[in-house]
PDB file of C-alpha atoms and ligand atoms in Angstrom:
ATOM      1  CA  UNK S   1     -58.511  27.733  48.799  1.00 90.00           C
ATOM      2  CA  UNK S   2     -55.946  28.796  51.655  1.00 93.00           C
ATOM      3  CA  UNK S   3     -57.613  28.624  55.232  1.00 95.00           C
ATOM      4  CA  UNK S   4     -56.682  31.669  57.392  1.00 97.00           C
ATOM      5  CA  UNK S   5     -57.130  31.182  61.048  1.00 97.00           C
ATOM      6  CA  UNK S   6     -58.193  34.574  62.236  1.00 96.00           C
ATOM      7  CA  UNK S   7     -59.202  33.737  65.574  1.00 95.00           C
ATOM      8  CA  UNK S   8     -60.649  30.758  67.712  1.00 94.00           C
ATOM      9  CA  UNK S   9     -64.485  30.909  66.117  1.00 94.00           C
ATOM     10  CA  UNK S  10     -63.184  32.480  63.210  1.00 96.00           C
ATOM     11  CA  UNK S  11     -61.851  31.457  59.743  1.00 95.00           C
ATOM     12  CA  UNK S  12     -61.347  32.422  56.381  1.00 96.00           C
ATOM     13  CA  UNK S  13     -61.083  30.332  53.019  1.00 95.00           C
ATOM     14  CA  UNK S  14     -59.473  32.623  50.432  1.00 94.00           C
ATOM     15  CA  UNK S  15     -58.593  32.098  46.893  1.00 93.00           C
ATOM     16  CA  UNK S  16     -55.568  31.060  44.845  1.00 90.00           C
ATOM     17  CA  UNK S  17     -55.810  34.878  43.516  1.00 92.00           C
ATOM     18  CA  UNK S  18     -56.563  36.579  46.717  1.00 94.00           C
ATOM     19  CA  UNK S  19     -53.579  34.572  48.181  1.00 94.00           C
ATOM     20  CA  UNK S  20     -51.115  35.248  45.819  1.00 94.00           C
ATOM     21  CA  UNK S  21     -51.831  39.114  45.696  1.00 96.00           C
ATOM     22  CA  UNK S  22     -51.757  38.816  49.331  1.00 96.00           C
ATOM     23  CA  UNK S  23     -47.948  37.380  48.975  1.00 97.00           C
ATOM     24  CA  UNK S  24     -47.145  40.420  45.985  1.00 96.00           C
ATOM     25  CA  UNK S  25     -48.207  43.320  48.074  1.00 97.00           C
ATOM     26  CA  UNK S  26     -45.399  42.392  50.244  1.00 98.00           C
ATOM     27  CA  UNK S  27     -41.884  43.128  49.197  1.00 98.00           C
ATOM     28  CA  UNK S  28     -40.487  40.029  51.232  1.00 98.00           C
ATOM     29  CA  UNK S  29     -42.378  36.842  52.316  1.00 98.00           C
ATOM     30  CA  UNK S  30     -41.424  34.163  55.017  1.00 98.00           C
ATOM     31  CA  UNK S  31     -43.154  30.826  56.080  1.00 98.00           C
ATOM     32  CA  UNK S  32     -42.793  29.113  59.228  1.00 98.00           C
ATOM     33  CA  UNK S  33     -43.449  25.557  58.305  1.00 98.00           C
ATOM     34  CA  UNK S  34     -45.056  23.644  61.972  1.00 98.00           C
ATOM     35  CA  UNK S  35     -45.584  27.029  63.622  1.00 98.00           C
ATOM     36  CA  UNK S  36     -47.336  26.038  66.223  1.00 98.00           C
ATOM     37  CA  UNK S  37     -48.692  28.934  68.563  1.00 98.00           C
ATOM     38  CA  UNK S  38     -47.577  30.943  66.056  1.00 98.00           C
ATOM     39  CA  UNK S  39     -45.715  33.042  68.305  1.00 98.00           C
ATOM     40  CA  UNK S  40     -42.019  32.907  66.406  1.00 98.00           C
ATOM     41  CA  UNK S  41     -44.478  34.300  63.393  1.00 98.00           C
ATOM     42  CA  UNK S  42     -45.850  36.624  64.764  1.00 98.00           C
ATOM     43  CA  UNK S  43     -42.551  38.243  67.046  1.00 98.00           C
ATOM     44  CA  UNK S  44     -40.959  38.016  63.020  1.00 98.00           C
ATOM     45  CA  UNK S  45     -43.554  40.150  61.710  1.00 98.00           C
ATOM     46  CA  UNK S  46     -43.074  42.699  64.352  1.00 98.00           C
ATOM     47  CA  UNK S  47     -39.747  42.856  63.871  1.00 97.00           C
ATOM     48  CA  UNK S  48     -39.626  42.975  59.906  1.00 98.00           C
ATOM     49  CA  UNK S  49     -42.675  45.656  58.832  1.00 96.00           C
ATOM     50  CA  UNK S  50     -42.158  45.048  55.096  1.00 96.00           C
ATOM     51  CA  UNK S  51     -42.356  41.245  54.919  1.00 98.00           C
ATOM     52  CA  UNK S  52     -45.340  39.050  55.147  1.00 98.00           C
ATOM     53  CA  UNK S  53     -45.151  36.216  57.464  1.00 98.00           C
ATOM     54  CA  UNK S  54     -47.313  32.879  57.295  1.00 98.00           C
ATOM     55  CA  UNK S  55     -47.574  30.521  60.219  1.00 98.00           C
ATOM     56  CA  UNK S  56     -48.835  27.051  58.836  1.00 98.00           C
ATOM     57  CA  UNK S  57     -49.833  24.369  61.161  1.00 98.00           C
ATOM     58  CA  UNK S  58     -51.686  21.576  60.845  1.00 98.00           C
ATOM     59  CA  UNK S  59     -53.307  22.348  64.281  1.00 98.00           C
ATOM     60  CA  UNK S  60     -55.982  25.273  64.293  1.00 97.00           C
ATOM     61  CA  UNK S  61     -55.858  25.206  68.203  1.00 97.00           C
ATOM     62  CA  UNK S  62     -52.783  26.296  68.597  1.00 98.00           C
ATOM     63  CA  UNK S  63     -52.917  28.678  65.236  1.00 98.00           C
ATOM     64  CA  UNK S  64     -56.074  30.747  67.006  1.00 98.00           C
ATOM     65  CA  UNK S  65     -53.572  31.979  69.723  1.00 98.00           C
ATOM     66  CA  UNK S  66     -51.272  33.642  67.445  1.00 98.00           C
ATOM     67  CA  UNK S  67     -53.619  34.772  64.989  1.00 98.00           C
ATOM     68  CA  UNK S  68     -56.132  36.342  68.252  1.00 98.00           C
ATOM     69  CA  UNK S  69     -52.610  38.366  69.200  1.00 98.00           C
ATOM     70  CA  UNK S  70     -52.081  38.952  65.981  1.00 98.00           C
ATOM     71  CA  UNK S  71     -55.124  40.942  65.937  1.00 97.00           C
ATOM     72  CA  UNK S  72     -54.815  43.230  68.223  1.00 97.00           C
ATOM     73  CA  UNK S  73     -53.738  46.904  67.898  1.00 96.00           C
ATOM     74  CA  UNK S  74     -49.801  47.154  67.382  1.00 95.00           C
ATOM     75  CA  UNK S  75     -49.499  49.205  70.764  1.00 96.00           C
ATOM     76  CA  UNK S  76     -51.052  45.883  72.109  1.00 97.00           C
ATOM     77  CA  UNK S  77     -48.526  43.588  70.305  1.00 96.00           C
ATOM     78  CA  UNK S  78     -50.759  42.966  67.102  1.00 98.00           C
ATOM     79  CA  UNK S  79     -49.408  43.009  63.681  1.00 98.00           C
ATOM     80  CA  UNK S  80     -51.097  43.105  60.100  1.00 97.00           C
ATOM     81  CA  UNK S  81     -48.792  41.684  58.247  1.00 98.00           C
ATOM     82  CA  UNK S  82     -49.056  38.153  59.658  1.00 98.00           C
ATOM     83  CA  UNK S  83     -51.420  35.118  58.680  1.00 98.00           C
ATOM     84  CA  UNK S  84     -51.974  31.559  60.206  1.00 98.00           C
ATOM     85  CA  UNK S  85     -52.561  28.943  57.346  1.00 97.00           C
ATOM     86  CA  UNK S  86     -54.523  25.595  58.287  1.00 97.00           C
ATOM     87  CA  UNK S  87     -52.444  23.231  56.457  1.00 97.00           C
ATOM     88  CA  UNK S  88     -50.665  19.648  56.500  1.00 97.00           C
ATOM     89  CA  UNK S  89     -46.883  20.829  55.532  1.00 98.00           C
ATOM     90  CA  UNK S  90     -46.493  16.769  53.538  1.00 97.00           C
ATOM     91  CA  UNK S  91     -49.800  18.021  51.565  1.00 95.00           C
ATOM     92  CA  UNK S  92     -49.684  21.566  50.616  1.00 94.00           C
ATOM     93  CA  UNK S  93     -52.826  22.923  49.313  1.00 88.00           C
ATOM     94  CA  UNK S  94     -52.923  23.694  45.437  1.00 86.00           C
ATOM     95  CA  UNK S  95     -52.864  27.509  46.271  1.00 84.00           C
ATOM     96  CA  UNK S  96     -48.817  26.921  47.678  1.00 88.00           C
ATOM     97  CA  UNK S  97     -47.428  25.923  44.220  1.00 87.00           C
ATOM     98  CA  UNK S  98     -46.205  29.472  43.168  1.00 93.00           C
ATOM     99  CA  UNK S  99     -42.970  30.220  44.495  1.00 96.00           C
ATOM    100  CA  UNK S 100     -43.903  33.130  46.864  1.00 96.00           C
ATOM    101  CA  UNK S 101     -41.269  33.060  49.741  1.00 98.00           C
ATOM    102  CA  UNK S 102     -38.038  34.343  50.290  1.00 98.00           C
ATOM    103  CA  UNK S 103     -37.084  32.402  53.393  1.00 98.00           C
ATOM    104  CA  UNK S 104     -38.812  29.817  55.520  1.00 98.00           C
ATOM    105  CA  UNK S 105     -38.065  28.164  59.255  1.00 98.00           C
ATOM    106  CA  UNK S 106     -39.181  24.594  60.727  1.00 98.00           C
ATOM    107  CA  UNK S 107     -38.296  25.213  64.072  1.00 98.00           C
ATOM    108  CA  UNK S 108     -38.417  22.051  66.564  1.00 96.00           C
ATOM    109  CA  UNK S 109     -41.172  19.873  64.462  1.00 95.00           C
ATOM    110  CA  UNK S 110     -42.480  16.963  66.236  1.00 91.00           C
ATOM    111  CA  UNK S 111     -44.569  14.548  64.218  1.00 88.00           C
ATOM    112  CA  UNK S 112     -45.037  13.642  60.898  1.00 91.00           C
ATOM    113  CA  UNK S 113     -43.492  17.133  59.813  1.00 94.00           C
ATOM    114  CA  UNK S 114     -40.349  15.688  61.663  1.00 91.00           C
ATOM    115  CA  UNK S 115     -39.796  12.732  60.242  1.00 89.00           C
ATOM    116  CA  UNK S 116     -40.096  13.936  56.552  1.00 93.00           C
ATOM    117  CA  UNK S 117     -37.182  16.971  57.707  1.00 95.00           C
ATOM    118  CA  UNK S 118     -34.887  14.621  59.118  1.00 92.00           C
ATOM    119  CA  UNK S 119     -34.942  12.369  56.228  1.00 90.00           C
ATOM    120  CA  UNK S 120     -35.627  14.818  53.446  1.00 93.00           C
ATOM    121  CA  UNK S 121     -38.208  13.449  52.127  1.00 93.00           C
ATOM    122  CA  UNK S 122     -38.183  14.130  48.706  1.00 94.00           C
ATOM    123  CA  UNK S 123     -42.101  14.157  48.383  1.00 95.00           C
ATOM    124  CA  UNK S 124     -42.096  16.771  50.787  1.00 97.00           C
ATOM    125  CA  UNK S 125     -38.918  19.100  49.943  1.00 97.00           C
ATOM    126  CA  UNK S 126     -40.418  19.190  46.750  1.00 96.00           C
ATOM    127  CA  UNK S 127     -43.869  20.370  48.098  1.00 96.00           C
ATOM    128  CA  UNK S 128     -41.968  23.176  50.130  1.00 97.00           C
ATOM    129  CA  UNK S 129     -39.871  23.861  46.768  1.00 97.00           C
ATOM    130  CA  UNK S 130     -42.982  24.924  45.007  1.00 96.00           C
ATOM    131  CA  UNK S 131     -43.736  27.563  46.876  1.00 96.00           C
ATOM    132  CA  UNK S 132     -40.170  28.620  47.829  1.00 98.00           C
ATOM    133  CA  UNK S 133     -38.236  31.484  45.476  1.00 98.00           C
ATOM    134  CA  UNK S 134     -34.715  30.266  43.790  1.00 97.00           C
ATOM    135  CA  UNK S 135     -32.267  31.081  46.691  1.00 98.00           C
ATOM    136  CA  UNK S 136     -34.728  30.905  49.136  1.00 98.00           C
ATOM    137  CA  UNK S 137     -33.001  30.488  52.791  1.00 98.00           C
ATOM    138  CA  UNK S 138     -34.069  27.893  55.050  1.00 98.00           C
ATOM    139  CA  UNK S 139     -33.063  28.059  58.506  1.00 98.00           C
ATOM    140  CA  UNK S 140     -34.115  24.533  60.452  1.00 98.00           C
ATOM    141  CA  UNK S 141     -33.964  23.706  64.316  1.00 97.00           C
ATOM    142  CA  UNK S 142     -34.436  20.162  65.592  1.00 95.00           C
ATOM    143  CA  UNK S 143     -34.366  19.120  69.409  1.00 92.00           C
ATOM    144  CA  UNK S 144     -32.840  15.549  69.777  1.00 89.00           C
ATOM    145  CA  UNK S 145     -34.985  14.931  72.548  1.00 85.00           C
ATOM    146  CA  UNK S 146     -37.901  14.662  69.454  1.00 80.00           C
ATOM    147  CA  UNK S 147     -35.960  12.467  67.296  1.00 80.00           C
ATOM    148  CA  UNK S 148     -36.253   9.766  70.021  1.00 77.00           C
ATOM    149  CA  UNK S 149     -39.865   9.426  70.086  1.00 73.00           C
ATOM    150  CA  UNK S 150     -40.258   8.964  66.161  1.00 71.00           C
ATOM    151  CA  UNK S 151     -41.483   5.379  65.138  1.00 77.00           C
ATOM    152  CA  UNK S 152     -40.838   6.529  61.340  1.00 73.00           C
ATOM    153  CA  UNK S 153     -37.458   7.711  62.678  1.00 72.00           C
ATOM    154  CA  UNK S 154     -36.552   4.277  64.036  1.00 72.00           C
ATOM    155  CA  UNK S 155     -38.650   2.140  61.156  1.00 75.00           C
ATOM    156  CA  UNK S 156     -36.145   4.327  58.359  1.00 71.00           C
ATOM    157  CA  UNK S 157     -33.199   3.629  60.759  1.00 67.00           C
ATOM    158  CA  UNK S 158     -31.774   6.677  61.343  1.00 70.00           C
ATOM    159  CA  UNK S 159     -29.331   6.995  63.964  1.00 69.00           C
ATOM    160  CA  UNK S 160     -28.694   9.420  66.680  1.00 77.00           C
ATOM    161  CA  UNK S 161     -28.378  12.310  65.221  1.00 87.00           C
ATOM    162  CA  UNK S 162     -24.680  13.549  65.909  1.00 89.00           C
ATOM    163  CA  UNK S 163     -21.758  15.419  64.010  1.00 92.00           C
ATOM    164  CA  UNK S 164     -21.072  12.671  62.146  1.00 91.00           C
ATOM    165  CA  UNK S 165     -24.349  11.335  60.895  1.00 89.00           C
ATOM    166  CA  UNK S 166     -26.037  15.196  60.033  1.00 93.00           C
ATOM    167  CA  UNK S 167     -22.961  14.811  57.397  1.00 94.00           C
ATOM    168  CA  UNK S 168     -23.239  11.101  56.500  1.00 92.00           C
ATOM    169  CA  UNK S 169     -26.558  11.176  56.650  1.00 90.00           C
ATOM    170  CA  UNK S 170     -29.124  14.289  56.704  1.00 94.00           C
ATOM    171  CA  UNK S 171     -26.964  16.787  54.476  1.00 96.00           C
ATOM    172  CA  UNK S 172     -26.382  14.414  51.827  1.00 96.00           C
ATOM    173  CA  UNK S 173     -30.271  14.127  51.309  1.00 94.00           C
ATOM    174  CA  UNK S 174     -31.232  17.728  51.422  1.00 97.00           C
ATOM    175  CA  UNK S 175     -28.397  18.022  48.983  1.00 97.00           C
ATOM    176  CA  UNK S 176     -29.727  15.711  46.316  1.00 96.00           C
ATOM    177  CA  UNK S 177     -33.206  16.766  46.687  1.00 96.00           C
ATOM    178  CA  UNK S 178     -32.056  20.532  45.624  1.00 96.00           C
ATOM    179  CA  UNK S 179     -30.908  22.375  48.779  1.00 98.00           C
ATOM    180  CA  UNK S 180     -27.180  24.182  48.826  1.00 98.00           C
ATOM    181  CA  UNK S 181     -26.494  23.432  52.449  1.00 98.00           C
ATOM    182  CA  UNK S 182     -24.604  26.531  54.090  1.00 98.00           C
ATOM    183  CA  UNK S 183     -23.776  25.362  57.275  1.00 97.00           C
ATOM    184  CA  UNK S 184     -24.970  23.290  60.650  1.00 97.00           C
ATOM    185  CA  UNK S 185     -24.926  23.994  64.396  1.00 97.00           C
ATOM    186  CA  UNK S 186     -25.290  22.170  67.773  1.00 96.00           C
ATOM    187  CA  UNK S 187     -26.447  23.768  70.230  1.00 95.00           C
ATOM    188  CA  UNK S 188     -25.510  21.857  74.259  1.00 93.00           C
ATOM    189  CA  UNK S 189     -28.508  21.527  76.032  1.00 91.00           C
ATOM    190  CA  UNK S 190     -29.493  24.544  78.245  1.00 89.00           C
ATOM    191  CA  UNK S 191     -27.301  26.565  75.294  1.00 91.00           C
ATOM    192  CA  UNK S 192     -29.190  29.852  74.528  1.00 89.00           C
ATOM    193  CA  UNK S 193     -30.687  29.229  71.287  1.00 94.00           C
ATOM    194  CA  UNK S 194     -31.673  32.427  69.548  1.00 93.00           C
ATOM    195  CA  UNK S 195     -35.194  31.100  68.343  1.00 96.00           C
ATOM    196  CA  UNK S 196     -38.212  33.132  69.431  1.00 95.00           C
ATOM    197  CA  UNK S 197     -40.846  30.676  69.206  1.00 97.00           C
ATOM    198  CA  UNK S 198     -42.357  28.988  72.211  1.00 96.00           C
ATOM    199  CA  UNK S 199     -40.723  25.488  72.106  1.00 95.00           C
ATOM    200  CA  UNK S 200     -37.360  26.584  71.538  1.00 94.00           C
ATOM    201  CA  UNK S 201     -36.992  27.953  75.113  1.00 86.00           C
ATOM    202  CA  UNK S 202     -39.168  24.645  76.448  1.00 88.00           C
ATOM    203  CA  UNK S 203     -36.852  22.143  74.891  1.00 85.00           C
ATOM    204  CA  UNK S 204     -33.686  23.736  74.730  1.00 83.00           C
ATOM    205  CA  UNK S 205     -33.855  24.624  78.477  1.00 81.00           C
ATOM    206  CA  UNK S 206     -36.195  21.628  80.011  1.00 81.00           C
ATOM    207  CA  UNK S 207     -35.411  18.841  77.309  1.00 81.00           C
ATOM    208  CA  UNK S 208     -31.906  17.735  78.666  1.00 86.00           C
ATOM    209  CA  UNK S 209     -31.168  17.546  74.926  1.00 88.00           C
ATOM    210  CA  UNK S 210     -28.666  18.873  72.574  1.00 92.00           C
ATOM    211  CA  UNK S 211     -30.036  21.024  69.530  1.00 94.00           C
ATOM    212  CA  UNK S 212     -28.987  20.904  65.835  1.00 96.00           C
ATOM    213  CA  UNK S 213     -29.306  23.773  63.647  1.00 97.00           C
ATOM    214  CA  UNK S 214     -29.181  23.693  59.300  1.00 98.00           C
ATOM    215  CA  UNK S 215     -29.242  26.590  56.893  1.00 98.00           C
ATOM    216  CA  UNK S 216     -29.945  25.417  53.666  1.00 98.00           C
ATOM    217  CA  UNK S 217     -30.275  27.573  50.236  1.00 98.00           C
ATOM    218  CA  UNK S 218     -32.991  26.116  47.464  1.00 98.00           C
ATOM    219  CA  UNK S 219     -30.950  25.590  44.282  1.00 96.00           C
TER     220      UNK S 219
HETATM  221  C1  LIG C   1     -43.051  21.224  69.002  1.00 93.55           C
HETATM  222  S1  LIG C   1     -44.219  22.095  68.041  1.00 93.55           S
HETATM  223  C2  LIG C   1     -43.227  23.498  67.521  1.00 93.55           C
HETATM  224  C3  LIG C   1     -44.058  24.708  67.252  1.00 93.55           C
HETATM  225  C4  LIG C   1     -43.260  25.974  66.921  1.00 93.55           C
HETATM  226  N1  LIG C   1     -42.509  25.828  65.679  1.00 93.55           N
HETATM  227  C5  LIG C   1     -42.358  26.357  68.051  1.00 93.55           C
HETATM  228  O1  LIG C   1     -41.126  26.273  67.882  1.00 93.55           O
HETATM  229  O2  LIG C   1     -42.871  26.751  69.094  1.00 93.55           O
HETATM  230  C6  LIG C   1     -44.344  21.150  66.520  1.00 93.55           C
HETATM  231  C7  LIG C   1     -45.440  21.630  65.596  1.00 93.55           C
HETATM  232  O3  LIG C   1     -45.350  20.905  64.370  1.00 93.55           O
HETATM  233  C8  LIG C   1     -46.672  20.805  63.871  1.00 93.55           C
HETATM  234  N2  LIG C   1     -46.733  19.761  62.852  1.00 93.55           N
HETATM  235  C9  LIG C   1     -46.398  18.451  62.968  1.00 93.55           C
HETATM  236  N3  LIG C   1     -46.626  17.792  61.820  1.00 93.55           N
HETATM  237  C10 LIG C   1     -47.133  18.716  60.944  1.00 93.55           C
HETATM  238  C11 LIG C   1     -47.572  18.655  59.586  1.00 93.55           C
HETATM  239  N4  LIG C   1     -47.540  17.521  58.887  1.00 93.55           N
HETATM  240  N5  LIG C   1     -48.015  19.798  58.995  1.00 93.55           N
HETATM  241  C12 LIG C   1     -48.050  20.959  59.685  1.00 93.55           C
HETATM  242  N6  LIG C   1     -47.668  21.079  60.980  1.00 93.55           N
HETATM  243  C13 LIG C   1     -47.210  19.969  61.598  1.00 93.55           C
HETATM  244  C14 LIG C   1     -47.490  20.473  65.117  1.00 93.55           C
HETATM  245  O4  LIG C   1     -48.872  20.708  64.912  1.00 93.55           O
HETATM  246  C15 LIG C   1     -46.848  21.401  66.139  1.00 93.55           C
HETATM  247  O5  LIG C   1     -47.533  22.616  66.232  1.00 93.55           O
END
């Protein structure tokens, strides 16, 4: 069963079937792994008509407030061709092991969801493989100012995260778990980031901290 958040007070378990037409009536599909608020999501889906895009967050909270604009009438800024997933992105529900998406974003994860992206963890690029198509595009933000709260971060010891190490260290590891990696970024802090979700303005603007940007290509 996928859970849909469709609002606050309202969800809605659907089935491995249901899901995957879901994914086939659309001629493109993108996830958004940590969406949050759902608002990157939902801004995508307005933009691209023909493609389904799924917001999956661990947290319903913060799913309910895309999914209750999502809602609304398009004049109002609704869209149909959105959905907010309940999941845990290190424990994918049996309904994500078809490969149904064309592209995918983690844009500034915090958490557990950062740790495993940083390090590539292979139990969890494998996960996000299942449901990804062959050449599926990954685009992947990460604010530095995250990276220094992260226990797991620290426990694995990863170092700062700079020009060098993202070589050394992160591309390397995407690499060998199945990822062609295009090309990386860093953004200055206070650099205009072109990410439409809600944390990319907070912590590229108010978290003093530079950004790095990945594209990466599943294999
Ligand atoms: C800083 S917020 C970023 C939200 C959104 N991508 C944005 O840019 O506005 C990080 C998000 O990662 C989610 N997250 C952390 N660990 C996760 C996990 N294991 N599975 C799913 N979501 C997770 C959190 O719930 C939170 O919504």
């Amino acid at each position: 069963m996928v859970e849909i958040i469709e609002s606050k007070k309202s969800r809605l378990n659907i089935s491995s079937d249901d899901f995957l037409s879901l994914c086939k009536s659309h001629p493109k599909v993108h996830i958004d792994f940590g969406t949050g608020d759902g608002m990157f999501a939902l801004r995508r889906a307005r933009k691209i008509e023909n493609e389904l895009v799924i917001g999956l967050d661990a947290d319903r909270d913060s799913l309910a407030v895309g999914a209750t604009k999502a809602a609304k009438k398009p004049a109002k800024g609704g869209a149909s061709n959105v959905r907010f997933v309940c999941a845990n992105a290190l424990d994918l529900p049996e309904d994500f092991t078809q490969p149904v998406a064309d592209t995918f974003s983690i844009n500034f994860p915090w958490g557990s969801l950062l740790d495993v992206t940083v390090l590539a963890d292979e139990d969890f690029l494998n996960g996000i493989k299942k449901c990804l198509k062959d050449k599926a595009i990954g685009d992947v933000y990460v604010n530095l100012f995250a990276l220094q709260d992260s226990e797991t971060l620290r426990t694995n010891h990863l170092p700062e995260i700079t020009a060098e190490t993202l070589e050394s260290h992160v591309k390397p590891l995407w690499e060998k778990a199945g990822f062609k990696w295009h090309e990386h970024q860093f953004f200055a802090s206070g650099e205009k980031v072109d990410v439409a979700s809600t944390w990319a303005s907070r912590l590229t603007k108010g978290s003093g901290r530079a950004t790095v940007y990945w594209k990466v290509e599943v294999l």
